Short mmCIF file of C-alpha atoms and ligand atoms in Angstrom, two decimals:
data_model
loop_
_atom_site.label_atom_id
_atom_site.label_comp_id
_atom_site.label_asym_id
_atom_site.label_seq_id
_atom_site.Cartn_x
_atom_site.Cartn_y
_atom_site.Cartn_z
CA MET K 133 -46.39 1.41 22.72
CA ASP K 134 -44.43 4.36 21.25
CA ARG K 135 -42.92 4.80 24.91
CA ILE K 136 -42.17 1.20 25.36
CA ALA K 137 -40.41 1.11 21.89
CA SER K 138 -38.22 4.38 22.75
CA ALA K 139 -37.55 2.97 26.47
CA ALA K 140 -36.20 -0.24 24.89
CA GLY K 141 -33.78 1.86 22.81
CA PHE K 142 -35.51 1.95 19.36
CA ARG K 143 -34.59 5.34 17.71
CA SER K 144 -37.10 7.86 16.03
CA ALA K 145 -37.37 7.67 12.19
CA ALA K 146 -35.76 11.08 11.87
CA SER K 147 -32.50 9.94 14.07
CA ARG K 148 -32.60 6.88 12.03
CA ARG K 149 -32.46 8.98 8.90
CA ARG K 150 -29.74 11.24 10.34
CA GLY K 151 -27.74 7.87 11.41
CA LEU K 152 -28.09 6.52 7.73
CA ALA K 153 -26.90 9.79 6.15
CA LYS K 154 -24.00 9.94 8.34
CA ALA K 155 -23.14 6.13 7.90
CA MET K 156 -23.63 6.89 3.84
CA GLY K 157 -21.13 9.88 4.21
CA LEU K 158 -18.57 7.70 5.98
CA LEU K 159 -19.14 4.95 3.30
CA ALA K 160 -18.34 7.34 0.59
CA GLY K 161 -15.42 8.76 2.22
CA ALA K 162 -13.88 5.36 2.81
CA ALA K 163 -14.47 4.30 -0.88
CA VAL K 164 -12.98 7.67 -2.03
CA LEU K 165 -9.95 6.75 0.15
CA CYS K 166 -9.81 3.11 -0.95
CA ALA K 167 -10.11 4.28 -4.62
CA THR K 168 -7.42 6.56 -4.37
CA GLY K 169 -5.05 4.94 -2.10
CA VAL K 170 -4.40 8.23 -0.42
CA ALA K 171 -1.49 8.29 1.78
CA MET K 172 -2.25 11.29 4.08
CA ALA K 173 0.22 10.54 6.76
CA GLU K 174 1.90 13.98 7.87
CA PRO K 175 5.38 13.86 9.69
CA THR K 176 5.20 14.57 13.32
CA THR K 177 7.73 17.38 12.43
CA GLY K 178 9.43 18.69 9.43
CA ARG K 179 7.75 19.18 6.08
CA PRO K 180 4.97 17.04 4.89
CA VAL K 181 6.16 13.72 3.81
CA PHE K 182 3.75 13.32 1.04
CA ASP K 183 3.05 16.09 -1.63
CA GLN K 184 1.31 13.89 -3.97
CA VAL K 185 -1.77 11.30 -4.07
CA SER K 186 -1.19 7.85 -5.13
CA ASN K 187 -3.83 7.10 -7.50
CA MET K 188 -4.64 3.83 -8.85
CA PHE K 189 -6.33 5.17 -11.80
CA GLN K 190 -3.08 6.67 -13.01
CA PRO K 191 -1.45 3.52 -13.30
CA VAL K 192 2.63 3.83 -14.69
CA SER K 193 3.50 0.23 -14.38
CA VAL K 194 2.34 -2.70 -16.56
CA PRO K 195 0.34 -4.72 -13.62
CA ALA K 196 -1.16 -1.62 -12.46
CA ALA K 197 -2.51 -0.70 -16.25
CA LYS K 198 -3.83 -4.32 -16.60
CA ILE K 199 -5.82 -4.19 -13.38
CA ARG K 200 -6.97 -0.77 -14.23
CA ASP K 201 -8.24 -1.85 -17.65
CA LEU K 202 -9.86 -4.96 -16.19
CA ALA K 203 -11.58 -2.55 -13.32
CA PHE K 204 -12.80 -0.38 -16.07
CA LEU K 205 -14.50 -3.40 -18.42
CA VAL K 206 -16.10 -4.73 -15.18
CA LEU K 207 -17.52 -1.23 -14.33
CA ALA K 208 -18.66 -0.90 -17.95
CA ILE K 209 -20.57 -4.37 -17.86
CA CYS K 210 -21.95 -3.61 -14.55
CA GLY K 211 -22.87 -0.05 -15.35
CA GLY K 212 -24.84 -1.57 -18.51
CA ILE K 213 -26.91 -3.83 -16.19
CA PHE K 214 -27.61 -1.30 -13.79
CA VAL K 215 -28.88 1.01 -16.57
CA VAL K 216 -30.97 -1.76 -18.20
CA VAL K 217 -32.45 -2.95 -14.99
CA GLY K 218 -33.29 0.38 -13.43
CA GLY K 219 -34.55 1.75 -16.60
CA LEU K 220 -36.98 -1.33 -16.80
CA ILE K 221 -38.10 -1.06 -13.20
CA ALA K 222 -38.74 2.86 -13.74
CA TYR K 223 -40.57 2.36 -17.03
CA THR K 224 -42.73 -0.32 -15.32
CA LEU K 225 -43.38 1.80 -12.36
CA ILE K 226 -44.57 4.65 -14.43
CA ARG K 227 -46.31 2.95 -17.30
CA PHE K 228 -48.19 0.34 -15.21
CA ARG K 229 -48.90 2.97 -12.29
CA ALA K 230 -52.48 2.89 -10.84
CA ARG K 231 -54.83 5.20 -12.44
CA PRO K 232 -58.19 6.47 -11.40
CA GLY K 233 -60.91 3.98 -12.17
CA ASP K 234 -58.42 1.10 -11.83
CA GLU K 235 -59.75 0.07 -8.19
CA HIS K 236 -62.17 -2.43 -9.72
CA ARG K 237 -60.21 -3.85 -12.51
CA GLU K 238 -57.73 -6.66 -12.50
CA PRO K 239 -54.78 -6.36 -14.50
CA PRO K 240 -54.24 -8.98 -17.56
CA GLN K 241 -52.86 -12.05 -16.09
CA VAL K 242 -49.90 -13.38 -17.88
CA TYR K 243 -48.56 -16.86 -17.12
CA GLY K 244 -44.95 -17.36 -18.01
CA SER K 245 -43.05 -16.67 -21.32
CA SER K 246 -40.33 -19.28 -22.64
CA ASN K 247 -38.88 -16.12 -24.79
CA ILE K 248 -38.37 -13.91 -21.57
CA GLU K 249 -37.28 -16.70 -19.34
CA ALA K 250 -34.79 -18.03 -21.89
CA ALA K 251 -33.24 -14.45 -22.50
CA TRP K 252 -32.90 -13.89 -18.55
CA THR K 253 -31.08 -16.91 -18.44
CA ILE K 254 -28.90 -17.16 -21.26
CA VAL K 255 -27.64 -13.16 -21.09
CA PRO K 256 -26.40 -13.39 -17.68
CA VAL K 257 -24.69 -16.65 -18.33
CA ILE K 258 -22.74 -14.85 -21.06
CA ILE K 259 -22.01 -11.92 -19.13
CA VAL K 260 -20.73 -14.13 -16.04
CA VAL K 261 -18.54 -16.24 -18.49
CA VAL K 262 -17.26 -12.98 -20.21
CA LEU K 263 -16.29 -11.58 -16.72
CA PHE K 264 -14.73 -14.72 -15.71
CA LEU K 265 -12.67 -15.19 -18.84
CA ALA K 266 -11.26 -11.46 -18.62
CA THR K 267 -10.36 -11.76 -14.90
CA ALA K 268 -8.79 -15.21 -15.55
CA ARG K 269 -6.66 -14.05 -18.19
CA THR K 270 -5.56 -10.87 -16.33
CA ILE K 271 -4.69 -13.11 -13.23
CA ASN K 272 -2.59 -15.25 -15.38
CA GLU K 273 -0.78 -12.51 -16.65
CA LEU K 274 -0.04 -10.79 -13.23
CA GLU K 275 0.72 -13.94 -11.38
CA LEU K 276 4.30 -15.00 -12.51
CA LYS K 277 5.64 -17.82 -10.23
CA GLU K 278 9.22 -17.43 -11.47
CA PRO K 279 10.90 -14.20 -12.19
CA PRO K 280 11.44 -13.29 -15.78
CA GLU K 281 15.20 -13.42 -16.82
CA SER K 282 15.83 -9.84 -17.00
CA ALA K 283 14.07 -8.94 -13.64
CA LEU K 284 15.61 -7.33 -10.51
CA GLN K 285 15.03 -9.53 -7.70
CA VAL K 286 13.97 -8.05 -4.25
CA THR K 287 13.22 -9.83 -1.13
CA VAL K 288 10.50 -7.62 0.83
CA VAL K 289 10.40 -8.24 4.37
CA GLY K 290 7.33 -7.12 6.25
CA HIS K 291 7.84 -6.18 10.05
CA ARG K 292 5.92 -4.56 12.51
CA TRP K 293 5.99 -1.58 11.55
CA TRP K 294 8.57 -1.04 8.39
CA TRP K 295 9.65 -2.77 5.42
CA GLU K 296 13.13 -4.61 4.90
CA PHE K 297 14.55 -4.71 1.12
CA GLN K 298 16.97 -7.32 0.31
CA TYR K 299 19.00 -7.05 -3.00
CA PRO K 300 20.52 -10.37 -2.63
CA GLU K 301 22.27 -9.71 -6.43
CA TYR K 302 24.00 -6.65 -4.82
CA GLY K 303 24.17 -7.58 -1.34
CA ILE K 304 22.22 -4.76 -0.46
CA VAL K 305 19.73 -4.22 2.63
CA THR K 306 17.93 -1.20 3.21
CA ALA K 307 14.65 -0.08 4.68
CA ASN K 308 11.25 1.50 3.76
CA GLU K 309 12.52 3.34 0.64
CA LEU K 310 12.67 0.65 -2.46
CA HIS K 311 14.76 1.72 -5.28
CA VAL K 312 14.25 0.23 -8.82
CA PRO K 313 15.11 0.59 -12.27
CA ALA K 314 13.09 1.95 -15.16
CA SER K 315 12.33 -0.34 -17.81
CA THR K 316 13.32 0.76 -21.45
CA PRO K 317 12.24 -0.83 -24.84
CA ASP K 318 15.94 -1.88 -25.66
CA ALA K 319 16.70 -2.99 -22.08
CA PRO K 320 13.40 -4.39 -20.51
CA ARG K 321 13.99 -4.61 -16.68
CA PRO K 322 10.80 -5.77 -14.52
CA THR K 323 11.37 -5.94 -10.92
CA PHE K 324 10.19 -9.16 -9.14
CA LEU K 325 9.60 -8.94 -5.47
CA TRP K 326 9.61 -11.80 -3.27
CA LEU K 327 7.37 -10.90 -0.38
CA GLU K 328 7.87 -12.51 3.08
CA SER K 329 6.70 -11.37 6.71
CA VAL K 330 8.40 -11.96 10.01
CA ASP K 331 5.69 -11.45 12.47
CA VAL K 332 1.85 -10.84 11.35
CA ALA K 333 0.19 -10.48 7.84
CA HIS K 334 1.04 -7.28 5.98
CA SER K 335 0.17 -6.14 2.54
CA PHE K 336 2.38 -4.43 0.02
CA TRP K 337 0.51 -1.72 -1.96
CA VAL K 338 2.01 0.68 -4.12
CA PRO K 339 -1.32 1.80 -6.34
CA ARG K 340 0.62 3.24 -9.36
CA LEU K 341 2.85 0.30 -9.88
CA ALA K 342 0.89 -2.94 -9.07
CA GLY K 343 -2.16 -4.65 -7.34
CA LYS K 344 -1.89 -5.09 -3.63
CA THR K 345 -0.43 -8.19 -2.66
CA ASP K 346 -0.63 -9.88 1.02
CA VAL K 347 2.66 -10.23 2.90
CA ILE K 348 2.17 -13.37 4.99
CA PRO K 349 4.23 -15.28 7.56
CA ASN K 350 5.62 -18.79 6.51
CA ARG K 351 4.68 -17.98 2.85
CA ARG K 352 6.48 -16.58 -0.22
CA ASN K 353 4.11 -14.43 -2.27
CA THR K 354 5.26 -12.82 -5.39
CA LEU K 355 4.67 -9.34 -6.99
CA TRP K 356 6.17 -7.79 -10.17
CA LEU K 357 6.09 -4.38 -11.50
CA GLU K 358 7.73 -2.91 -14.83
CA THR K 359 7.49 0.82 -15.64
CA ALA K 360 9.22 3.26 -17.97
CA GLN K 361 8.33 6.47 -16.04
CA PRO K 362 11.23 7.40 -13.55
CA GLY K 363 9.78 8.99 -10.25
CA LEU K 364 8.76 8.62 -6.83
CA TYR K 365 5.78 6.50 -6.26
CA LEU K 366 3.79 6.21 -2.65
CA GLY K 367 2.24 3.13 -0.98
CA GLN K 368 1.78 1.85 2.11
CA CYS K 369 0.93 -1.41 4.10
CA ALA K 370 -2.78 -2.50 3.33
CA GLU K 371 -3.52 -5.17 5.98
CA TYR K 372 -4.06 -3.89 9.57
CA CYS K 373 -1.14 -5.11 11.31
CA GLY K 374 -1.33 -3.44 14.79
CA THR K 375 -0.84 -0.22 16.32
CA GLN K 376 1.45 1.39 13.69
CA HIS K 377 -0.14 0.17 10.75
CA ALA K 378 -0.92 3.70 9.08
CA HIS K 379 2.75 4.41 9.63
CA MET K 380 4.01 1.43 7.48
CA LEU K 381 4.44 3.64 4.54
CA LEU K 382 6.47 2.69 1.52
CA ARG K 383 8.09 4.86 -1.25
CA VAL K 384 9.24 3.48 -4.47
CA TYR K 385 12.05 5.26 -6.32
CA VAL K 386 12.08 4.63 -9.97
CA HIS K 387 15.37 5.50 -11.47
CA THR K 388 16.73 5.76 -15.02
CA PRO K 389 19.20 2.62 -15.40
CA GLU K 390 21.96 4.88 -14.96
CA ASP K 391 20.68 6.45 -11.84
CA PHE K 392 20.04 3.00 -10.64
CA ALA K 393 23.59 1.62 -11.31
CA ARG K 394 24.87 4.90 -9.28
CA TRP K 395 22.60 4.05 -6.11
CA VAL K 396 23.97 0.63 -6.47
CA GLU K 397 27.44 1.67 -6.17
CA GLU K 398 26.59 4.31 -3.30
CA GLN K 399 25.20 1.62 -1.43
CA LYS K 400 27.68 -1.13 -1.74
CA ALA K 401 30.49 1.45 -0.89
CA PRO K 402 31.93 1.01 2.40
CA GLU K 403 30.70 3.66 5.06
CA ALA K 404 33.86 6.22 5.37
CA GLU K 405 34.91 6.25 8.82
CA VAL K 406 34.73 10.01 9.96
CA ALA K 407 37.32 10.54 12.72
CA SER K 408 35.54 13.34 14.46
CA VAL K 409 32.55 11.17 15.09
CA ALA K 410 34.58 8.52 16.81
CA ALA K 411 33.23 9.11 20.17
CA GLY K 412 29.43 8.66 18.59
CA ARG K 413 30.43 5.56 16.77
CA ASP K 414 31.91 3.79 19.90
CA LEU K 415 28.82 4.77 21.88
CA PHE K 416 26.56 3.48 19.56
CA GLN K 417 28.60 0.10 19.44
CA ARG K 418 28.54 0.10 23.25
CA THR K 419 24.85 0.74 23.49
CA ALA K 420 22.05 -1.68 22.98
CA CYS K 421 21.31 -0.14 19.44
CA ILE K 422 23.53 -3.00 17.98
CA ASN K 423 21.20 -5.77 19.06
CA CYS K 424 18.80 -4.80 16.77
CA HIS K 425 20.24 -2.33 14.14
CA ALA K 426 23.02 -3.23 11.80
CA ALA K 427 25.52 -0.80 10.41
CA SER K 428 28.34 -1.50 7.78
CA GLY K 429 31.85 -0.76 9.40
CA THR K 430 30.80 -1.55 12.93
CA VAL K 431 30.15 -4.71 15.07
CA ALA K 432 26.40 -3.96 14.67
CA ASP K 433 24.62 -6.46 12.81
CA GLY K 434 20.99 -6.84 14.38
CA THR K 435 18.19 -7.62 12.18
CA PHE K 436 14.98 -6.68 14.30
CA GLY K 437 15.26 -3.10 13.26
CA PRO K 438 16.16 -1.26 9.98
CA SER K 439 19.65 -1.50 8.94
CA LEU K 440 21.35 1.88 9.49
CA SER K 441 23.89 1.55 6.65
CA HIS K 442 23.84 4.29 4.23
CA LEU K 443 20.93 5.92 6.41
CA MET K 444 21.33 9.41 5.15
CA SER K 445 20.62 8.18 1.53
CA ARG K 446 16.93 7.77 2.72
CA GLU K 447 14.40 10.73 2.95
CA THR K 448 12.24 9.58 5.70
CA ILE K 449 12.76 7.72 9.02
CA GLY K 450 10.39 5.51 10.91
CA ALA K 451 8.69 4.06 7.88
CA GLY K 452 7.58 7.46 6.58
CA VAL K 453 6.65 8.96 9.85
CA ALA K 454 9.06 11.90 9.55
CA MET K 455 11.63 13.46 7.33
CA ASN K 456 15.04 12.21 7.71
CA THR K 457 16.78 15.25 9.34
CA PRO K 458 19.22 15.66 12.26
CA ASP K 459 16.52 17.20 14.19
CA ASN K 460 14.11 14.40 13.59
CA LEU K 461 16.72 11.80 14.28
CA ARG K 462 17.71 13.45 17.56
CA ALA K 463 13.83 13.57 18.65
CA TRP K 464 13.26 10.01 17.10
CA ILE K 465 16.60 8.73 19.44
CA ARG K 466 15.31 10.66 22.57
CA ASP K 467 11.97 8.96 22.33
CA PRO K 468 10.63 6.96 19.43
CA GLN K 469 7.54 6.46 21.34
CA THR K 470 6.67 10.21 21.05
CA MET K 471 7.01 10.37 17.23
CA LYS K 472 5.51 6.69 16.67
CA PRO K 473 3.60 5.48 19.72
CA GLY K 474 3.79 1.64 20.10
CA VAL K 475 7.08 1.48 17.92
CA ARG K 476 9.15 -1.56 19.09
CA MET K 477 12.21 0.80 19.63
CA PRO K 478 12.36 1.68 23.26
CA ASP K 479 13.51 4.95 24.78
CA MET K 480 17.49 4.31 25.33
CA LYS K 481 17.16 6.84 28.37
CA LEU K 482 20.26 8.55 26.87
CA ALA K 483 21.76 11.82 28.23
CA ASP K 484 21.49 14.68 25.78
CA HIS K 485 25.14 14.74 25.03
CA GLU K 486 24.80 10.81 24.18
CA VAL K 487 21.90 11.53 21.71
CA ASP K 488 24.00 14.30 20.15
CA ALA K 489 27.08 12.10 19.82
CA ILE K 490 25.02 9.05 18.26
CA VAL K 491 23.22 11.70 15.78
CA ASP K 492 26.67 13.29 14.66
CA TYR K 493 28.05 9.58 13.91
CA LEU K 494 24.73 8.73 11.99
CA VAL K 495 24.72 11.78 9.75
CA THR K 496 27.85 10.64 8.43
CA LEU K 497 26.44 7.24 7.07
CA ARG K 498 26.03 8.33 3.53
CU1 LIG C 34 1.97 -3.87 7.92
CU2 LIG C 34 -0.37 -2.94 8.02
#
């Protein structure tokens, strides 16, 4: 029988235990990753993009703090239930275990208890009502259908595999790096995001700023954040959206109101036309680049790929796959597929001197 069982592919108890241990290890690892929202990607070249872990237990924004508080309340209640139930089970197992001489005796037979039955019905109902009310209140506080009056509004568009950020108020379009103002007690300035997708379902998640919200085609979801703490906050697409889902990273820069105003002015300013890179600019405009990319001051107005206007004001390229350095730009243009396999940008088959000319032009876009 044993032989038949193993022949049929049944595993021994020992190997089942090893498999179980491995599965538990994987599960624990996955749980840690989910809890901390670790963005672990390292760029192909250049220094690591991420020098900090994005921890949802260290919120700096109102919605993220509310979600953390609710999570702790639920954890405390569930922990209490676990301790009570586990404690009663352990007590019963020890207190009423079989003792020598018990073999021929029947335990006392008890038929029902109205008090106990009422207790284990009413207490769970109260617990469920408390959890429901606390959750409903948090959802109600977080789900604003309309932006608050003082809010900065940004339209976020998910693409495979990068983020487009439109600031209709300022006529700015940028990519992958979202810049927002900090909110101060004197001048509250929340940021209200309209979330859209042009292709598949993505999910916008910056753990320290807000809960994750799906970004779905043919639908407009909303999300808001409000923080008093300037800094860089990392996030990433949190819904599997294809080959390069893991390289659909988010960087949110929270600026003081003055710094944010400066950033807006820089983004609105026309690009300086540098005479020495005219050859690169011409080549760029004569190449298929312009079908997918926009660049202010040129004929390029494509929307399939990220806008290249003020490209050098961004710290990363390829939605966080590498630091934005001339060397990385050169490697990217020579063949994007080596840096980000599957990316929608093809190898343009440019000669080395052509790549150099275009990079020389691109690094003037400040
Ligand atoms: Cu976009 Cu995953």
